[in-house]
mmCIF file of C-alpha atoms in Angstrom:
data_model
loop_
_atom_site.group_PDB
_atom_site.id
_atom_site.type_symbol
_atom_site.label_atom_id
_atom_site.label_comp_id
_atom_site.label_asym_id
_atom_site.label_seq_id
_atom_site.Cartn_x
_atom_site.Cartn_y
_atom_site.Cartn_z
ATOM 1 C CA UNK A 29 0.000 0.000 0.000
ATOM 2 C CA UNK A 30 1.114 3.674 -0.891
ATOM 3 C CA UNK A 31 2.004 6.060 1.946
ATOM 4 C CA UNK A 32 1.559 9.662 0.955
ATOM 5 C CA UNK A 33 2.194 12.654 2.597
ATOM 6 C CA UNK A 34 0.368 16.019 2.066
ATOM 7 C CA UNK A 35 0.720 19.225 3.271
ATOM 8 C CA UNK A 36 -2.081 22.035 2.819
ATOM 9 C CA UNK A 37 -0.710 25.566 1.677
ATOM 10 C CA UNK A 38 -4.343 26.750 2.041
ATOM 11 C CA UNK A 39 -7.633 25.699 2.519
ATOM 12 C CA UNK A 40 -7.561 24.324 -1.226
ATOM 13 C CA UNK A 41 -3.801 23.440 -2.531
ATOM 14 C CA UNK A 42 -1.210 21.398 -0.798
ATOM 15 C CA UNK A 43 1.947 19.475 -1.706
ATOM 16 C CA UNK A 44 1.757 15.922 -1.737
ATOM 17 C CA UNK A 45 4.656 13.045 -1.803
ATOM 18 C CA UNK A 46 5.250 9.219 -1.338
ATOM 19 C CA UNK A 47 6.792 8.246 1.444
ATOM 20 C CA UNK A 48 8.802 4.844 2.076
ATOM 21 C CA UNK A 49 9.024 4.579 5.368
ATOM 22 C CA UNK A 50 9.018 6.979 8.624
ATOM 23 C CA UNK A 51 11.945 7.240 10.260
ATOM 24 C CA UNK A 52 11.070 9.191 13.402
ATOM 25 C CA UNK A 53 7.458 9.847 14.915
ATOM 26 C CA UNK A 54 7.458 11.473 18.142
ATOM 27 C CA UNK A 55 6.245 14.645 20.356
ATOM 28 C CA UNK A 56 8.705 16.976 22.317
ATOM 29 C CA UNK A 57 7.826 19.437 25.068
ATOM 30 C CA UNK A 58 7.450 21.863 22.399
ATOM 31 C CA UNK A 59 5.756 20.012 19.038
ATOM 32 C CA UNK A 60 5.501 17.220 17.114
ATOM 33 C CA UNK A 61 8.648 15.360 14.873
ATOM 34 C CA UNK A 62 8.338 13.498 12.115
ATOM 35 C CA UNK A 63 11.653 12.457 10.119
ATOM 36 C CA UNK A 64 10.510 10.439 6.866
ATOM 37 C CA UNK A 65 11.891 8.755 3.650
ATOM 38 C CA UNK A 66 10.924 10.211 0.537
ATOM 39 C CA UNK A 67 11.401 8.307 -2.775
ATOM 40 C CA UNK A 68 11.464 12.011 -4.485
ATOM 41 C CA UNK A 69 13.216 14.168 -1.846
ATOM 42 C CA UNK A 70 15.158 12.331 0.358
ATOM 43 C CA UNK A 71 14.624 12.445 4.116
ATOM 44 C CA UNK A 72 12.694 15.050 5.332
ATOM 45 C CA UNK A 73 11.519 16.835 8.730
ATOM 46 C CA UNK A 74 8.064 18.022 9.601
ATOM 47 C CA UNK A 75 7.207 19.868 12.646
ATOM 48 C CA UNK A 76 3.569 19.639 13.748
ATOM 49 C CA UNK A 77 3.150 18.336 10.337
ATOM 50 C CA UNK A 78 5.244 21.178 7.971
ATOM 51 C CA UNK A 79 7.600 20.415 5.842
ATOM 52 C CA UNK A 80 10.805 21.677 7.439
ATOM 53 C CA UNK A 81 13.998 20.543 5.150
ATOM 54 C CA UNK A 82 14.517 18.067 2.971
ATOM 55 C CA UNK A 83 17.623 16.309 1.686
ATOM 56 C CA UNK A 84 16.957 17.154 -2.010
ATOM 57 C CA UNK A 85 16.294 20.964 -2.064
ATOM 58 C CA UNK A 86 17.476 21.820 1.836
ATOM 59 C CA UNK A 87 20.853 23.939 0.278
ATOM 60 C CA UNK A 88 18.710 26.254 -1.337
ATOM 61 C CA UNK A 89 17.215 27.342 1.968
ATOM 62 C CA UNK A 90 20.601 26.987 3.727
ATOM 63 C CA UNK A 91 22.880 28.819 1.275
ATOM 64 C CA UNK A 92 20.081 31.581 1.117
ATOM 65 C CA UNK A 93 20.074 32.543 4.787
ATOM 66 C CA UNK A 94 23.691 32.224 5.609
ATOM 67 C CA UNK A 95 25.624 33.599 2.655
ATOM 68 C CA UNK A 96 24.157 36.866 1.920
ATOM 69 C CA UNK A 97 24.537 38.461 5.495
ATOM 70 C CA UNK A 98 28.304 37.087 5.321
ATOM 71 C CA UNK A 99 29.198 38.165 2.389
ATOM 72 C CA UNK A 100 28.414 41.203 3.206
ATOM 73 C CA UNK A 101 29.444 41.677 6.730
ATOM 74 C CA UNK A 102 33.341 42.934 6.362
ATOM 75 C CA UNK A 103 34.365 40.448 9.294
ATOM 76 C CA UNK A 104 31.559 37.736 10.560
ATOM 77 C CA UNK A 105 33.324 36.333 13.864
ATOM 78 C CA UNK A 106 30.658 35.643 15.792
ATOM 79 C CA UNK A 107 27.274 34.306 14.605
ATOM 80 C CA UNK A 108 24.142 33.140 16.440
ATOM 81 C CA UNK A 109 21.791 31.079 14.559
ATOM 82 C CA UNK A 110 18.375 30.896 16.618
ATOM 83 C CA UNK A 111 16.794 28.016 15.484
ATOM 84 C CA UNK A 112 17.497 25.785 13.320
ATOM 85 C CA UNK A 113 18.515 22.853 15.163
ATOM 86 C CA UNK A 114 18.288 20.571 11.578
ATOM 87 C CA UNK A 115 22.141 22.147 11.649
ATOM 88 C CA UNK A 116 22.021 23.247 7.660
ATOM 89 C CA UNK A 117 22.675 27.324 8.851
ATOM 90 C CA UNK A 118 25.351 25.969 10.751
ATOM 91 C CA UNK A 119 27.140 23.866 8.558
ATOM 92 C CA UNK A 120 27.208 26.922 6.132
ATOM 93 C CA UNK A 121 28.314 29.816 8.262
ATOM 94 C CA UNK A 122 31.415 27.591 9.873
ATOM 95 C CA UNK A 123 32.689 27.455 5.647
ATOM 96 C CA UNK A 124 33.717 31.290 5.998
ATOM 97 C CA UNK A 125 37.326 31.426 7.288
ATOM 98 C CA UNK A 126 36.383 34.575 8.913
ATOM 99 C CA UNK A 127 33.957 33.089 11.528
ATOM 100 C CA UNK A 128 35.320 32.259 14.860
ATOM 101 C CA UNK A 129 32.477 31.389 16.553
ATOM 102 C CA UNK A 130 28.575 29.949 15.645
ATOM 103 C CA UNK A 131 26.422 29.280 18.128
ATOM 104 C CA UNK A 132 23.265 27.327 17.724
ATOM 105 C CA UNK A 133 20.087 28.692 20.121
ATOM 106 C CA UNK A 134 17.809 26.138 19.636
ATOM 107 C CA UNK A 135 14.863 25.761 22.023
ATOM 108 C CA UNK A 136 13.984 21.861 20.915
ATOM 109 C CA UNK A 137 16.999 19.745 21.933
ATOM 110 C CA UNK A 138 15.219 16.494 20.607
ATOM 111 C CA UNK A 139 15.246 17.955 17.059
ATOM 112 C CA UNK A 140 18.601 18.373 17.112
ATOM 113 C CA UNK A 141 18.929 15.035 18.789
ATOM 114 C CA UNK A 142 17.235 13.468 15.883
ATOM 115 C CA UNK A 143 18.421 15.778 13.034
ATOM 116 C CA UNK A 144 22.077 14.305 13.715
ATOM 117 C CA UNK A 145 20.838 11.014 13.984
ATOM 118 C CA UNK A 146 19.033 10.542 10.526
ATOM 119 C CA UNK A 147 19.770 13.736 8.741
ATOM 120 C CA UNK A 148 23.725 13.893 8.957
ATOM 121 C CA UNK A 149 24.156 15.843 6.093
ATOM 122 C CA UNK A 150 22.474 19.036 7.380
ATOM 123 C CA UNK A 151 23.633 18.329 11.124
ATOM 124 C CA UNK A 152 26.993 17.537 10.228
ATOM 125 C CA UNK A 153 28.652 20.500 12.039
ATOM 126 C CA UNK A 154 26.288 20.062 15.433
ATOM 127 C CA UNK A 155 27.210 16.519 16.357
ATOM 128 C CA UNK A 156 29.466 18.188 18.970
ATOM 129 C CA UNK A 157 33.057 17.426 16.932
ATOM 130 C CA UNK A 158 33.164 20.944 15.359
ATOM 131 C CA UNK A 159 35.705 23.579 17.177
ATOM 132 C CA UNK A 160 33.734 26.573 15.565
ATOM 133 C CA UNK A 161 30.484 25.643 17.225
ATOM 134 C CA UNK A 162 28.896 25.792 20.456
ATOM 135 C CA UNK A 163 25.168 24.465 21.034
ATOM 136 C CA UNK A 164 22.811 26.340 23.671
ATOM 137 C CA UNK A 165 19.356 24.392 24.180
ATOM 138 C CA UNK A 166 17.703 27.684 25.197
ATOM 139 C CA UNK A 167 14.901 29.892 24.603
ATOM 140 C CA UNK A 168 16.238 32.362 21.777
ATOM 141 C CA UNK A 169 14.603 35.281 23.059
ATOM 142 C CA UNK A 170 16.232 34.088 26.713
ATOM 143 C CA UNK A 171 19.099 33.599 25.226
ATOM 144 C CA UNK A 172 19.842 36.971 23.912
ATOM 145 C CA UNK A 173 18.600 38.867 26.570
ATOM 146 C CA UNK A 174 21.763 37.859 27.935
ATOM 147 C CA UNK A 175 23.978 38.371 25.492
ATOM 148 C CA UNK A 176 23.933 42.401 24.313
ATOM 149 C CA UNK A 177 25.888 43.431 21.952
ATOM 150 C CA UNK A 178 27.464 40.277 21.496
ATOM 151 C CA UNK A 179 27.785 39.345 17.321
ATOM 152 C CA UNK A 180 27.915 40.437 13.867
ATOM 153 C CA UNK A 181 25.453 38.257 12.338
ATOM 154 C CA UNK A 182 22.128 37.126 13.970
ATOM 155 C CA UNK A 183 20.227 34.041 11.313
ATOM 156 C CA UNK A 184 16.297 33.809 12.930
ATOM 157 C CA UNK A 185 16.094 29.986 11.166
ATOM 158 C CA UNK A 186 12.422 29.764 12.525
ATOM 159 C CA UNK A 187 9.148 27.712 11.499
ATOM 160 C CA UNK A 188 5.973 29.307 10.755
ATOM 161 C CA UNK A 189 4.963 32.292 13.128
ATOM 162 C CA UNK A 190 2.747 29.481 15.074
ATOM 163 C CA UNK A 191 3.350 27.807 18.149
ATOM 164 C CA UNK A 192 6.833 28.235 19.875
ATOM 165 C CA UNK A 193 8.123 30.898 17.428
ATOM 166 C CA UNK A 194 5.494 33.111 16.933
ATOM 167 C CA UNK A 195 7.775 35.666 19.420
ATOM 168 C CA UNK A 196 9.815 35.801 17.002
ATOM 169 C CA UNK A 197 8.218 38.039 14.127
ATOM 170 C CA UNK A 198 7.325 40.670 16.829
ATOM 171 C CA UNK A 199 8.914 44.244 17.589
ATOM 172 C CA UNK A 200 9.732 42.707 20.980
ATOM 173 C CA UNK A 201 11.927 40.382 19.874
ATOM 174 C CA UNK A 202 13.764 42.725 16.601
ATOM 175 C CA UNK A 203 14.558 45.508 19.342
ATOM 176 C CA UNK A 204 16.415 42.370 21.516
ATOM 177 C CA UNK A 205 17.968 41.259 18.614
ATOM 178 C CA UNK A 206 19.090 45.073 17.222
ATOM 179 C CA UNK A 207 20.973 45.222 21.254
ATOM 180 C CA UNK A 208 22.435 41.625 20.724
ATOM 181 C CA UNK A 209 24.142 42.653 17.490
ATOM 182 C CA UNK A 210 27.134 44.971 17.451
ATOM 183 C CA UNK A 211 27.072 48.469 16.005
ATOM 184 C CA UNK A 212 27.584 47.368 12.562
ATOM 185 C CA UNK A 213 25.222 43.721 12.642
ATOM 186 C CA UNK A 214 23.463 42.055 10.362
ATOM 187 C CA UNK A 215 20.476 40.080 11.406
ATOM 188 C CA UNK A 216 18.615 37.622 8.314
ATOM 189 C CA UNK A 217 15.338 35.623 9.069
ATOM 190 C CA UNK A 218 13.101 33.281 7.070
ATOM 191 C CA UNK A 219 10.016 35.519 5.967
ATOM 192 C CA UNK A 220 7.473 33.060 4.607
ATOM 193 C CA UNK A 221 6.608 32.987 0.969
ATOM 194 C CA UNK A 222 5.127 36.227 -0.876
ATOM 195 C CA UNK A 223 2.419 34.224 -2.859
ATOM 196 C CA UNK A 224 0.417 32.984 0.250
ATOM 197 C CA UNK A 225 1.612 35.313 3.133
ATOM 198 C CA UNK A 226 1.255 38.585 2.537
ATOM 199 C CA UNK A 227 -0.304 39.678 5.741
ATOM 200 C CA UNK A 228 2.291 37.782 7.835
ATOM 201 C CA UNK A 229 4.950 39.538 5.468
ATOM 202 C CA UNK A 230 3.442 43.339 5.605
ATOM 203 C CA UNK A 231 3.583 42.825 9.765
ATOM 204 C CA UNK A 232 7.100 41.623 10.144
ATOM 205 C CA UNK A 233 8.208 44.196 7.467
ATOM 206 C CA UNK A 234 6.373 46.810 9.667
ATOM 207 C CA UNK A 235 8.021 45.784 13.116
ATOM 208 C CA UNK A 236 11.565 45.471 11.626
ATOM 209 C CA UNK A 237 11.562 49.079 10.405
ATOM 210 C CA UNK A 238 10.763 50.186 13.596
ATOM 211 C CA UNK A 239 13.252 48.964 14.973
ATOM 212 C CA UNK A 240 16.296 48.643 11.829
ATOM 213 C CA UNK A 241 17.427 51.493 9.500
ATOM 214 C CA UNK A 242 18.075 48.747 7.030
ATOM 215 C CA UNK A 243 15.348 46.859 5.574
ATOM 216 C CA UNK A 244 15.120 44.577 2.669
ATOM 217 C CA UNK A 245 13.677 41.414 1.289
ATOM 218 C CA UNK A 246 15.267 38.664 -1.088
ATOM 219 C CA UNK A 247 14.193 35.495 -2.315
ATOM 220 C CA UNK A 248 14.679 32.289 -3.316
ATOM 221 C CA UNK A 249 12.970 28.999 -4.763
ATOM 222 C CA UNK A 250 12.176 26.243 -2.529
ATOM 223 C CA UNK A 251 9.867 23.488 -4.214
ATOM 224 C CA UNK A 252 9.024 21.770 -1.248
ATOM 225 C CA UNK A 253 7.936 25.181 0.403
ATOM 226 C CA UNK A 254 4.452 27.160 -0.311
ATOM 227 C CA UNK A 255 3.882 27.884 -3.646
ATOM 228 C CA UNK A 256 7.907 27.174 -4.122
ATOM 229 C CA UNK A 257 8.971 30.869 -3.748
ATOM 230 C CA UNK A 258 10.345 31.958 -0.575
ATOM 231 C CA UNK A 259 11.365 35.200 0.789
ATOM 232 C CA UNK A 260 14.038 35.779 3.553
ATOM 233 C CA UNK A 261 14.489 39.383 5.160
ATOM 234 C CA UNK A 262 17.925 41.449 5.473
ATOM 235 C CA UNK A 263 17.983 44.134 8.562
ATOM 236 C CA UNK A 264 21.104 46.050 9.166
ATOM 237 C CA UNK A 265 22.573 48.368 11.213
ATOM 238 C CA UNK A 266 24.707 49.646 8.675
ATOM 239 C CA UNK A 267 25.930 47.713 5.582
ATOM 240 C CA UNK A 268 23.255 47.685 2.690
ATOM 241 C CA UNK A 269 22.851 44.337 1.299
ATOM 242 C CA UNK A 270 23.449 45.551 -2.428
ATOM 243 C CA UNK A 271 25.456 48.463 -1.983
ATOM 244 C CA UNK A 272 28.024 46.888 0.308
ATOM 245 C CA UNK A 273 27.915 43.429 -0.961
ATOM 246 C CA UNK A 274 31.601 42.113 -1.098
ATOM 247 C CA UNK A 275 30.935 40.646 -4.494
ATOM 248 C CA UNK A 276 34.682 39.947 -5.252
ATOM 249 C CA UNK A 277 35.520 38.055 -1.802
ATOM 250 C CA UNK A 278 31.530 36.149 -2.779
ATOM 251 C CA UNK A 279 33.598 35.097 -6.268
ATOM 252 C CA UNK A 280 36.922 33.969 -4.466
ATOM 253 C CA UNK A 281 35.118 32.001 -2.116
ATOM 254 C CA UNK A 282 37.070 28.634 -1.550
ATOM 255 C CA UNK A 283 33.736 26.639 -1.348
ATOM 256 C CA UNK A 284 31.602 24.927 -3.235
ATOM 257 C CA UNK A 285 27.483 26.363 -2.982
ATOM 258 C CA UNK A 286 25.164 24.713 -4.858
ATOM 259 C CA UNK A 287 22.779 27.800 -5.179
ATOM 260 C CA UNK A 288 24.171 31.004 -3.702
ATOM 261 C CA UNK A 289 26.597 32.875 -6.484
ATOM 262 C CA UNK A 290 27.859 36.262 -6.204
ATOM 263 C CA UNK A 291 25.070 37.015 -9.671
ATOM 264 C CA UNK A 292 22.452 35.592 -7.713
ATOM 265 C CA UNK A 293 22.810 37.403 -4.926
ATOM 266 C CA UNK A 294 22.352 40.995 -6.474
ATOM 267 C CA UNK A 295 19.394 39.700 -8.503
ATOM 268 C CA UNK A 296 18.278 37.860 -5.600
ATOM 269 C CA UNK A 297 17.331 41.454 -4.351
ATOM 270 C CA UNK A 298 14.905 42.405 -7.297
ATOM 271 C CA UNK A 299 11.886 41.164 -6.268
ATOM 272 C CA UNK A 300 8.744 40.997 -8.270
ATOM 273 C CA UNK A 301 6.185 43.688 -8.078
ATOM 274 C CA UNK A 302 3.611 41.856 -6.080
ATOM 275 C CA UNK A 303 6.315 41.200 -3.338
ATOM 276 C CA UNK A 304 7.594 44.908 -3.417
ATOM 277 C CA UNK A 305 3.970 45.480 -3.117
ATOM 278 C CA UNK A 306 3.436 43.130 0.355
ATOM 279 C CA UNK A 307 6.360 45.151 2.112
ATOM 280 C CA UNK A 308 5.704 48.394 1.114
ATOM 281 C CA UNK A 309 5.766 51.042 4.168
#
C-alpha cells in the first residue's frame, strides 16, 4: 500500500509526496517530529506536520540565509543562529574562514537530537566534533537577553509564526535582537513565501523598520515550500545588502554552494512587483 504525505498551503492546494518509510514519529515538550523517507526528496523533517527541510532541495534554503549576510558583513566572527537545530545554517556559516564562533540557540533539543541522527548531512557541524560551534538548548529570546551586543550576524532559522516561534516576528523580539548585534550587525530571518503570506509579510516588514534602519527582502525557490517561492528578510545596522555586498571576496570564495553565487545574490534582491507590493511602508 502507498504512503503519501500532504501538506495544505491553504484551505484548497497542498503538496503531496510518497513516502517509504518513517523514520522518526514522536512529540517533544514543544511540538511534534516526524523524520521520513521520501522516494522524491530524500529524508525530510516536519514539525507539527510542515515540511521543514529536505535532503533534495534543503541547500537552497541553507545557502540563502547564511551567505548573503556574510558576504556582506566585512568580518563575521561571531554568529548566532536561533533556530534551526536541523544544523544546515550551521554547517554553512562555519565554511567562511572569517567566523570564529557559531552558536546554535535552539529551544527543541530532541530535534537536534534526531536531526544528527538521521539527517547527517544538514547536522553535520552540530554533532558536537566541530571547534567553531557551540550548542545552547535555550529559549532564543532568553538567550539573547543575555547576550547584548554580542555578534555580527544574527540568522532567525524559525518555522511558521505558530506555536513556539510566533515571538519571534514581533517588535519585541527585533529591538532584543538590534541590542544583541554589534554596532555594525546584520540580522537575516526566514520571511514566509510572498504568494500565500502577505499579511504575515506586511507585519514583520512593519516591526523590523521600527526597529532597523536597514530593511530589505530577497528570495529564493524552494519546491518543497508554499507555492515554491520563498522570501528571507535582510535588517542592518549599517551595511546595505546591495550596496556593500563584497561581491569579489563572494567570487573567491574557496567553497563549493550549490545555489548562492555572487550574480544571484544581487538579482536575488529584485523582487517581483507583487512582493515589493506586500512590504511596502
Amino acid at each position: 500500500m502507498d504512503m503519501w504525505y500532504t501538506e495544505k498551503h491553504s484551505k484548497d492546494v497542498g503538496i503531496t509526496l510518497r513516502v517509504n518509510r518513517t523514520l522518526f514519529s514522536g512529540k517533544s515538550e514543544f511540538q511534534q517530529i516526524d523524520i521520513v523517507d521520501t522516494p522524491e526528496y530524500g529524508r525530510m523533517m516536519l514539525l507539527d506536520g510542515l515540511v521543514m527541510c529536505t535532503e533534495r532541495d534543503e541547500f537552497v534554503y541553507h545557502d540563502m540565509i547564511a551567505h548573503p549576510a556574510l558576504f556582506v558583513h566585512p568580518d563575521p566572527k561571531q554568529v548566532l543562529v536561533i533556530g534551526g537545530g536541523d544544523g544546515g545554517s550551521i554547517r554553512e556559516i562555519v565554511r567562511h574562514p572569517a567566523v570564529e564562533l557559531a552558536t546554535l540557540c535552539e529551544i527543541d533539543g530532541l530535534v537536534v537530537r534526531k536531526s544528527v541522527e538521521h539527517l547527517p548531512t544538514l547536522a553535520s557541524a552540530i554533532d558536537g566534533s566541530h571547534p567553531k560551534v557551540k550548542l545552547h538548548i535555550d529559549d532564543g529570546l532568553a538567550y539573547i537577553r543575555e547576550h547584548q551586543n554580542a555578534f555580527d550576524v544574527i540568522l532567525v532559522d524559525s518555522t511558521d509564526p505558530i506555536g513556539p516561534a510566533v515571538g519571534l516576528f514581533e517588535e519585541d523580539f527585533y529591538r532584543l535582537v538590534f541590542g544583541a548585534l554589534k554596532e555594525d550587525g546584520i540580522m537575516v530571518a526566514q520571511s514566509e513565501s510572498p504568494f500565500y503570506h502577505a499579511e504575515i509579510q506586511r507585519d514583520m516588514f512593519r516591526n523590523l523598520r521600527a526597529v532597523f534602519p536597514i530593511v530589505e527582502m530577497y528570495q529564493a525557490f524552494i519546491p518543497t515550500y508554499p507555492s515554491g517561492l520563498w522570501s528571507f528578510a535582510f535588517a542592518s545596522k549599517k551595511y546595505h545588502p546591495v550596496r556593500d555586498f563584497d561581491r569579489e571576496r563572494a567570487a573567491k570564495r574557496d567553497f563549493h554552494t550549490k545555489y548562492y553565487n555572487e550574480d544571484l545574490h544581487l538579482g536575488a534582491f529584485m523582487l517581483p512587483t507583487f512582493a515589493r507590493e506586500n512590504i511596502e511602508e
